[in-house]
């Protein structure tokens, strides 16, 4: 019996690979460094299915080089690296992993928010560098208080909602703006819907959870940062280009805002000599929002199941372009 060919573009959890190997011939990109576009084209040239990562760009050039491709399965929820509309035109379902990572990513949003507000990373570094010589001082290491403050959320989807739930445990007032208003969430959790401008103006903490699209590219630039409180802290776990990096650096150095907690950056990785790394009021993490053992394993397993469903000609458990099913007759 013909076994489909699958390419996996990065190491993933072994049980997810085992699942794929039961039904397909499997090849895995052996390095941690992502394949270049040319290497990716070559790797996918004869395969039926591809299990990909956020750093792999799927565009017309790649799809032209992979004429047998019947399913693309991304181990992530954000799909800004994939031309989903083009995949739809070509009858290729695109799998992704919403939901299973929302709680872990929201946990990290809170870790960043607290770390930035209470200067956790900065003071830890200070201690390790041998500076703790006065045991205690009433005026040392003052930060912002999280409890009782106002959290503004931009993008109330899977992750934004989990962040809101955590904020309620900290007695925070939660205001939000999202493309679609969510009256049932407002009623259940007491969230307040308002305009982006009011979120910017009223939030003590701004947490960004929109996908990167042409509409959200540089959603936060100079104009928006100037609307924020000088005491406020911006937390970004969406995608780097949602925030204009140069404008953010300006805001942090000129005091338009008080600090930033960044899990994502534009560009990634952050250049080693980037000015943001010299700022004490910033915590920078290497895009680890969903990086817990449990979530990453669930993401890999879901991506493997999406891939196999596509290869079998079945509907995917989580499909970003279900409109493709009509053309496929499934
Ligand atoms: P999601 O459930 O799709 O939520 C995104 C929310 O943003 C939705 O509620 C959506 O619309 C809203 N939205 C979309 N465009 C908007 C716009 N122009 N203005 C205002 N709101 C808009 O996705 P998610 O699972 O929460 O993930 C969100 C993003 O986080 C992903 O796309 C990804 O880029 C990023 N992410 C990062 C990490 C990390 O490791 N740092 C991990 C996971 C995800 P509606 O209001 O219509 O619902
Ligand atoms: C990670 O960044 C994701 O989009 O899942």
Tab-separated table of C-alpha atoms and ligand atoms in Angstrom:
chain	number	residue	atom	x	y	z
A	1	UNK	CA	0.000	0.000	0.000
A	2	UNK	CA	1.236	3.525	-0.835
A	3	UNK	CA	2.431	5.352	2.241
A	4	UNK	CA	2.386	9.147	1.961
A	5	UNK	CA	5.591	11.111	2.428
A	6	UNK	CA	5.816	13.647	5.224
A	7	UNK	CA	8.421	16.273	6.078
A	8	UNK	CA	8.684	17.675	9.617
A	9	UNK	CA	10.720	20.877	9.622
A	10	UNK	CA	11.969	20.748	13.225
A	11	UNK	CA	12.434	18.179	16.004
A	12	UNK	CA	9.120	17.640	17.847
A	13	UNK	CA	7.953	15.408	20.730
A	14	UNK	CA	8.762	11.736	19.936
A	15	UNK	CA	5.211	10.487	20.518
A	16	UNK	CA	3.977	12.892	17.818
A	17	UNK	CA	6.593	11.505	15.412
A	18	UNK	CA	5.538	7.937	16.344
A	19	UNK	CA	1.944	8.812	15.476
A	20	UNK	CA	2.973	10.063	12.038
A	21	UNK	CA	5.263	7.095	11.374
A	22	UNK	CA	2.372	4.669	11.799
A	23	UNK	CA	0.858	6.012	8.582
A	24	UNK	CA	3.577	7.793	6.622
A	25	UNK	CA	7.197	7.808	5.493
A	26	UNK	CA	8.798	10.425	7.697
A	27	UNK	CA	11.737	12.747	7.333
A	28	UNK	CA	12.747	15.350	9.931
A	29	UNK	CA	14.965	18.424	9.430
A	30	UNK	CA	17.924	17.407	11.593
A	31	UNK	CA	19.122	20.821	12.769
A	32	UNK	CA	17.934	23.381	15.327
A	33	UNK	CA	18.643	26.201	12.883
A	34	UNK	CA	15.656	26.480	10.507
A	35	UNK	CA	16.057	25.437	6.881
A	36	UNK	CA	16.672	28.320	4.501
A	37	UNK	CA	13.868	28.972	1.962
A	38	UNK	CA	15.898	27.034	-0.644
A	39	UNK	CA	16.420	24.094	1.731
A	40	UNK	CA	12.731	24.112	2.640
A	41	UNK	CA	11.750	24.057	-1.050
A	42	UNK	CA	14.014	21.109	-1.649
A	43	UNK	CA	12.777	19.258	1.454
A	44	UNK	CA	9.113	19.668	0.503
A	45	UNK	CA	9.536	19.084	-3.234
A	46	UNK	CA	8.102	15.560	-3.322
A	47	UNK	CA	6.126	15.311	-0.080
A	48	UNK	CA	2.394	14.862	0.528
A	49	UNK	CA	2.337	16.552	3.916
A	50	UNK	CA	4.402	19.106	5.824
A	51	UNK	CA	4.487	19.741	9.560
A	52	UNK	CA	5.955	23.192	9.948
A	53	UNK	CA	7.047	25.819	12.444
A	54	UNK	CA	6.428	29.572	12.820
A	55	UNK	CA	9.769	30.408	11.178
A	56	UNK	CA	8.966	28.504	7.941
A	57	UNK	CA	7.528	30.825	5.292
A	58	UNK	CA	4.853	29.254	3.102
A	59	UNK	CA	4.343	31.345	-0.024
A	60	UNK	CA	3.760	30.869	-3.756
A	61	UNK	CA	7.409	30.026	-4.431
A	62	UNK	CA	7.337	27.244	-1.847
A	63	UNK	CA	3.960	25.874	-2.940
A	64	UNK	CA	5.106	25.876	-6.591
A	65	UNK	CA	8.060	23.747	-5.506
A	66	UNK	CA	5.827	21.284	-3.628
A	67	UNK	CA	3.225	20.156	-6.189
A	68	UNK	CA	2.209	17.003	-4.255
A	69	UNK	CA	1.457	18.821	-1.003
A	70	UNK	CA	-2.021	17.881	0.299
A	71	UNK	CA	-1.851	19.246	3.847
A	72	UNK	CA	0.149	21.807	5.822
A	73	UNK	CA	0.158	21.457	9.600
A	74	UNK	CA	1.644	24.217	11.727
A	75	UNK	CA	2.749	23.640	15.343
A	76	UNK	CA	1.453	27.052	16.456
A	77	UNK	CA	-1.711	29.133	16.519
A	78	UNK	CA	-0.321	32.217	14.741
A	79	UNK	CA	-0.261	31.743	10.979
A	80	UNK	CA	1.343	34.974	9.774
A	81	UNK	CA	4.129	32.904	8.147
A	82	UNK	CA	1.644	31.034	5.943
A	83	UNK	CA	-0.235	32.398	2.940
A	84	UNK	CA	-3.464	30.704	4.012
A	85	UNK	CA	-5.530	32.275	1.195
A	86	UNK	CA	-3.153	30.845	-1.380
A	87	UNK	CA	-3.246	27.411	0.253
A	88	UNK	CA	-7.048	27.588	0.039
A	89	UNK	CA	-6.892	28.470	-3.663
A	90	UNK	CA	-4.719	25.416	-4.179
A	91	UNK	CA	-7.029	23.138	-2.203
A	92	UNK	CA	-4.593	22.614	0.671
A	93	UNK	CA	-6.020	22.526	4.224
A	94	UNK	CA	-3.889	24.328	6.814
A	95	UNK	CA	-3.858	22.874	10.329
A	96	UNK	CA	-2.894	24.852	13.417
A	97	UNK	CA	-3.002	24.511	17.223
A	98	UNK	CA	-5.391	26.959	18.913
A	99	UNK	CA	-6.651	26.389	22.449
A	100	UNK	CA	-4.103	23.902	23.763
A	101	UNK	CA	-1.540	26.663	24.306
A	102	UNK	CA	-3.799	29.446	25.593
A	103	UNK	CA	-3.383	28.787	29.326
A	104	UNK	CA	0.405	28.356	29.187
A	105	UNK	CA	0.783	31.526	27.115
A	106	UNK	CA	-1.488	33.473	29.478
A	107	UNK	CA	0.604	32.229	32.418
A	108	UNK	CA	3.666	33.672	30.729
A	109	UNK	CA	1.882	36.964	30.054
A	110	UNK	CA	1.390	37.228	33.796
A	111	UNK	CA	4.969	36.211	34.511
A	112	UNK	CA	6.128	39.044	32.237
A	113	UNK	CA	3.673	41.516	33.668
A	114	UNK	CA	4.720	40.792	37.257
A	115	UNK	CA	8.421	40.562	36.443
A	116	UNK	CA	8.381	43.954	34.718
A	117	UNK	CA	6.182	45.659	37.313
A	118	UNK	CA	8.143	44.406	40.319
A	119	UNK	CA	11.582	44.594	38.657
A	120	UNK	CA	12.256	40.883	39.206
A	121	UNK	CA	14.878	40.363	36.503
A	122	UNK	CA	16.643	43.659	37.100
A	123	UNK	CA	16.994	43.099	40.859
A	124	UNK	CA	18.025	39.441	40.453
A	125	UNK	CA	20.831	40.560	38.128
A	126	UNK	CA	21.854	43.253	40.634
A	127	UNK	CA	22.113	40.677	43.430
A	128	UNK	CA	24.124	38.223	41.302
A	129	UNK	CA	26.514	41.016	40.321
A	130	UNK	CA	27.393	41.430	44.014
A	131	UNK	CA	25.583	44.724	44.633
A	132	UNK	CA	23.436	43.691	47.633
A	133	UNK	CA	25.366	45.363	50.404
A	134	UNK	CA	22.633	47.177	52.354
A	135	UNK	CA	20.234	44.555	53.723
A	136	UNK	CA	17.026	46.565	53.354
A	137	UNK	CA	16.001	50.114	52.561
A	138	UNK	CA	12.463	51.556	52.454
A	139	UNK	CA	13.166	53.427	49.217
A	140	UNK	CA	15.043	50.769	47.246
A	141	UNK	CA	13.628	48.761	44.348
A	142	UNK	CA	10.192	50.315	44.245
A	143	UNK	CA	7.971	49.039	41.445
A	144	UNK	CA	4.350	49.242	40.312
A	145	UNK	CA	1.599	47.388	42.126
A	146	UNK	CA	-0.313	44.901	39.990
A	147	UNK	CA	-3.244	44.182	42.275
A	148	UNK	CA	-6.068	46.674	42.029
A	149	UNK	CA	-4.736	48.217	38.796
A	150	UNK	CA	-6.365	48.298	35.346
A	151	UNK	CA	-5.428	45.742	32.714
A	152	UNK	CA	-6.132	46.603	29.077
A	153	UNK	CA	-6.293	43.702	26.648
A	154	UNK	CA	-6.068	44.113	22.883
A	155	UNK	CA	-7.430	40.987	21.145
A	156	UNK	CA	-9.800	38.998	23.339
A	157	UNK	CA	-9.382	35.545	21.777
A	158	UNK	CA	-8.204	32.301	23.352
A	159	UNK	CA	-5.139	33.778	25.048
A	160	UNK	CA	-6.600	37.220	25.828
A	161	UNK	CA	-9.489	35.548	27.647
A	162	UNK	CA	-7.149	33.423	29.786
A	163	UNK	CA	-5.129	36.543	30.651
A	164	UNK	CA	-8.361	38.272	31.714
A	165	UNK	CA	-9.252	35.346	33.997
A	166	UNK	CA	-5.865	35.510	35.692
A	167	UNK	CA	-6.204	39.273	36.146
A	168	UNK	CA	-9.435	38.819	38.087
A	169	UNK	CA	-7.495	36.748	40.635
A	170	UNK	CA	-5.285	39.800	41.128
A	171	UNK	CA	-8.323	42.055	41.711
A	172	UNK	CA	-7.587	43.935	38.505
A	173	UNK	CA	-10.176	45.857	36.539
A	174	UNK	CA	-10.131	44.475	32.990
A	175	UNK	CA	-10.962	46.566	29.931
A	176	UNK	CA	-10.548	45.292	26.384
A	177	UNK	CA	-10.839	45.976	22.710
A	178	UNK	CA	-11.216	43.237	20.145
A	179	UNK	CA	-12.452	43.037	16.573
A	180	UNK	CA	-15.703	41.553	17.852
A	181	UNK	CA	-17.384	42.564	21.097
A	182	UNK	CA	-18.008	39.634	23.491
A	183	UNK	CA	-21.123	40.420	25.582
A	184	UNK	CA	-21.278	36.931	27.105
A	185	UNK	CA	-17.694	37.227	28.410
A	186	UNK	CA	-18.440	40.723	29.701
A	187	UNK	CA	-21.457	39.382	31.582
A	188	UNK	CA	-19.640	36.352	32.948
A	189	UNK	CA	-16.349	37.985	33.984
A	190	UNK	CA	-17.265	41.655	34.339
A	191	UNK	CA	-14.924	42.816	31.573
A	192	UNK	CA	-15.530	46.224	30.010
A	193	UNK	CA	-15.426	46.697	26.224
A	194	UNK	CA	-14.121	50.017	24.931
A	195	UNK	CA	-12.211	51.595	22.036
A	196	UNK	CA	-8.510	50.970	21.459
A	197	UNK	CA	-7.799	54.613	22.346
A	198	UNK	CA	-9.568	54.303	25.693
A	199	UNK	CA	-7.767	51.042	26.441
A	200	UNK	CA	-4.478	52.809	25.749
A	201	UNK	CA	-5.358	55.819	27.882
A	202	UNK	CA	-6.786	53.934	30.876
A	203	UNK	CA	-4.623	50.810	31.180
A	204	UNK	CA	-1.919	50.506	33.824
A	205	UNK	CA	-0.890	47.320	32.017
A	206	UNK	CA	-1.502	46.730	28.312
A	207	UNK	CA	-1.404	43.106	27.164
A	208	UNK	CA	-1.452	42.487	23.410
A	209	UNK	CA	-2.974	39.302	21.977
A	210	UNK	CA	-4.019	40.048	18.384
A	211	UNK	CA	-2.723	37.962	15.467
A	212	UNK	CA	-0.249	39.633	13.095
A	213	UNK	CA	-2.198	40.682	9.988
A	214	UNK	CA	-1.947	43.669	7.625
A	215	UNK	CA	-4.435	45.459	9.967
A	216	UNK	CA	-2.439	44.810	13.153
A	217	UNK	CA	1.051	45.491	11.738
A	218	UNK	CA	2.401	48.381	13.898
A	219	UNK	CA	-0.933	48.569	15.707
A	220	UNK	CA	1.126	50.172	18.470
A	221	UNK	CA	3.347	52.981	17.189
A	222	UNK	CA	4.450	56.417	18.421
A	223	UNK	CA	0.954	57.860	18.326
A	224	UNK	CA	-0.486	55.014	20.413
A	225	UNK	CA	2.410	54.913	22.899
A	226	UNK	CA	1.983	58.634	23.550
A	227	UNK	CA	-1.632	57.952	24.541
A	228	UNK	CA	-0.561	55.556	27.302
A	229	UNK	CA	0.058	56.555	30.925
A	230	UNK	CA	3.717	57.354	31.730
A	231	UNK	CA	3.408	54.827	34.573
A	232	UNK	CA	2.050	52.055	32.343
A	233	UNK	CA	3.665	48.802	31.263
A	234	UNK	CA	3.247	47.174	27.852
A	235	UNK	CA	3.319	43.392	27.528
A	236	UNK	CA	3.553	41.795	24.084
A	237	UNK	CA	3.123	38.076	23.513
A	238	UNK	CA	1.517	38.346	20.059
A	239	UNK	CA	4.060	38.963	17.282
A	240	UNK	CA	6.944	41.457	17.223
A	241	UNK	CA	5.726	43.548	14.275
A	242	UNK	CA	2.411	44.329	16.015
A	243	UNK	CA	4.492	46.890	17.934
A	244	UNK	CA	6.774	49.350	16.123
A	245	UNK	CA	10.134	48.485	17.733
A	246	UNK	CA	11.756	51.890	17.143
A	247	UNK	CA	8.751	53.699	18.584
A	248	UNK	CA	8.757	51.381	21.606
A	249	UNK	CA	12.445	52.060	22.308
A	250	UNK	CA	11.746	55.786	22.064
A	251	UNK	CA	8.782	55.470	24.447
A	252	UNK	CA	10.869	53.532	26.973
A	253	UNK	CA	13.813	55.936	26.889
A	254	UNK	CA	11.738	59.135	26.848
A	255	UNK	CA	9.405	57.937	29.616
A	256	UNK	CA	6.158	57.850	27.596
A	257	UNK	CA	5.610	54.483	29.301
A	258	UNK	CA	7.327	52.947	32.343
A	259	UNK	CA	8.335	49.526	31.061
A	260	UNK	CA	7.772	46.621	28.703
A	261	UNK	CA	7.647	42.845	28.959
A	262	UNK	CA	8.364	41.315	25.572
A	263	UNK	CA	8.119	37.664	24.582
A	264	UNK	CA	8.226	38.542	20.900
A	265	UNK	CA	10.319	41.033	19.002
A	266	UNK	CA	10.831	42.528	15.555
A	267	UNK	CA	13.147	41.081	14.386
A	268	UNK	CA	13.599	37.673	16.034
A	269	UNK	CA	16.050	36.852	17.359
A	270	UNK	CA	16.680	40.299	18.827
A	271	UNK	CA	20.050	41.519	17.489
A	272	UNK	CA	22.710	41.184	20.220
A	273	UNK	CA	23.570	44.902	20.024
A	274	UNK	CA	19.955	46.139	19.957
A	275	UNK	CA	19.395	49.214	22.205
A	276	UNK	CA	16.407	47.509	23.871
A	277	UNK	CA	18.832	45.131	25.606
A	278	UNK	CA	20.469	48.078	27.332
A	279	UNK	CA	17.230	49.230	28.977
A	280	UNK	CA	16.617	48.254	32.610
A	281	UNK	CA	12.865	48.764	32.346
A	282	UNK	CA	12.437	45.950	29.806
A	283	UNK	CA	12.206	42.188	30.250
A	284	UNK	CA	12.923	40.300	27.013
A	285	UNK	CA	12.142	36.617	26.534
A	286	UNK	CA	12.970	34.435	23.485
A	287	UNK	CA	9.404	33.741	22.222
A	288	UNK	CA	8.542	31.095	24.824
A	289	UNK	CA	4.839	31.808	25.389
A	290	UNK	CA	3.671	28.223	24.860
A	291	UNK	CA	6.924	26.575	25.956
A	292	UNK	CA	5.712	24.354	28.785
A	293	UNK	CA	6.218	20.613	28.475
A	294	UNK	CA	2.481	19.968	28.609
A	295	UNK	CA	1.403	22.580	26.054
A	296	UNK	CA	4.189	21.943	23.577
A	297	UNK	CA	3.503	18.186	23.681
A	298	UNK	CA	-0.213	18.762	23.139
A	299	UNK	CA	0.573	21.146	20.279
A	300	UNK	CA	2.837	18.549	18.614
A	301	UNK	CA	0.233	15.783	19.004
A	302	UNK	CA	-2.553	18.004	17.660
A	303	UNK	CA	-0.366	19.030	14.726
A	304	UNK	CA	0.389	15.363	14.004
A	305	UNK	CA	-3.338	14.487	14.092
A	306	UNK	CA	-4.154	17.435	11.802
A	307	UNK	CA	-1.489	16.263	9.376
A	308	UNK	CA	-2.695	12.668	9.304
A	309	UNK	CA	-6.337	13.695	8.843
A	310	UNK	CA	-5.292	15.784	5.833
A	311	UNK	CA	-3.350	12.899	4.348
A	312	UNK	CA	-6.358	10.605	4.759
A	313	UNK	CA	-8.557	13.146	2.984
A	314	UNK	CA	-10.523	13.821	6.184
A	315	UNK	CA	-11.439	17.067	7.941
A	316	UNK	CA	-8.727	18.370	10.280
A	317	UNK	CA	-9.351	18.684	14.014
A	318	UNK	CA	-8.258	22.347	13.821
A	319	UNK	CA	-8.280	23.856	10.346
A	320	UNK	CA	-7.546	27.523	9.579
A	321	UNK	CA	-9.233	27.395	6.157
A	322	UNK	CA	-12.272	25.073	6.420
A	323	UNK	CA	-13.653	26.660	3.239
A	324	UNK	CA	-11.242	24.362	1.418
A	325	UNK	CA	-13.384	21.321	2.322
A	326	UNK	CA	-15.989	22.200	-0.293
A	327	UNK	CA	-13.441	21.986	-3.114
A	328	UNK	CA	-12.121	18.746	-1.616
A	329	UNK	CA	-15.648	17.322	-1.317
A	330	UNK	CA	-15.274	16.422	2.373
B	1	LIG	P1	-7.240	33.978	18.736
B	1	LIG	O1	-8.035	33.096	19.626
B	1	LIG	O2	-7.510	33.969	17.277
B	1	LIG	O3	-7.399	35.467	19.304
B	1	LIG	C1	-7.002	36.611	18.620
B	1	LIG	C2	-8.018	37.694	18.920
B	1	LIG	O4	-7.633	38.923	18.316
B	1	LIG	C3	-9.408	37.359	18.392
B	1	LIG	O5	-10.307	37.532	19.440
B	1	LIG	C4	-9.593	38.324	17.254
B	1	LIG	O6	-10.836	38.687	16.800
B	1	LIG	C5	-8.794	39.513	17.734
B	1	LIG	N1	-8.410	40.366	16.602
B	1	LIG	C6	-8.025	39.986	15.356
B	1	LIG	N2	-7.728	41.052	14.608
B	1	LIG	C7	-7.937	42.128	15.396
B	1	LIG	C8	-7.813	43.513	15.189
B	1	LIG	N3	-7.428	44.022	14.008
B	1	LIG	N4	-8.119	44.348	16.224
B	1	LIG	C9	-8.540	43.856	17.416
B	1	LIG	N5	-8.680	42.526	17.667
B	1	LIG	C10	-8.377	41.687	16.667
B	1	LIG	O7	-5.709	33.672	18.896
B	1	LIG	P2	-4.906	33.343	20.236
B	1	LIG	O8	-4.796	31.879	20.375
B	1	LIG	O9	-5.442	34.141	21.340
B	1	LIG	O10	-3.455	33.881	19.795
B	1	LIG	C11	-3.262	35.253	19.484
B	1	LIG	C12	-1.906	35.460	18.874
B	1	LIG	O11	-0.916	35.270	19.868
B	1	LIG	C13	-1.527	34.449	17.775
B	1	LIG	O12	-2.029	34.851	16.520
B	1	LIG	C14	-0.021	34.449	17.814
B	1	LIG	O13	0.500	35.402	16.928
B	1	LIG	C15	0.300	34.872	19.244
B	1	LIG	N6	0.870	33.770	20.046
B	1	LIG	C16	2.106	33.933	20.582
B	1	LIG	C17	2.628	32.963	21.395
B	1	LIG	C18	3.974	33.157	22.016
B	1	LIG	O14	4.689	32.193	22.196
B	1	LIG	N7	4.341	34.362	22.370
B	1	LIG	C19	1.923	31.784	21.668
B	1	LIG	C20	0.681	31.647	21.080
B	1	LIG	C21	0.156	32.642	20.285
B	1	LIG	P3	-12.335	38.643	17.418
B	1	LIG	O15	-12.438	39.790	18.375
B	1	LIG	O16	-13.194	38.781	16.225
B	1	LIG	O17	-12.512	37.322	18.105
B	2	LIG	C1	3.418	30.810	18.822
B	2	LIG	O1	3.995	31.825	18.673
B	2	LIG	C2	2.131	30.521	18.279
B	2	LIG	O2	1.638	31.296	17.460
B	2	LIG	O3	1.590	29.462	18.632
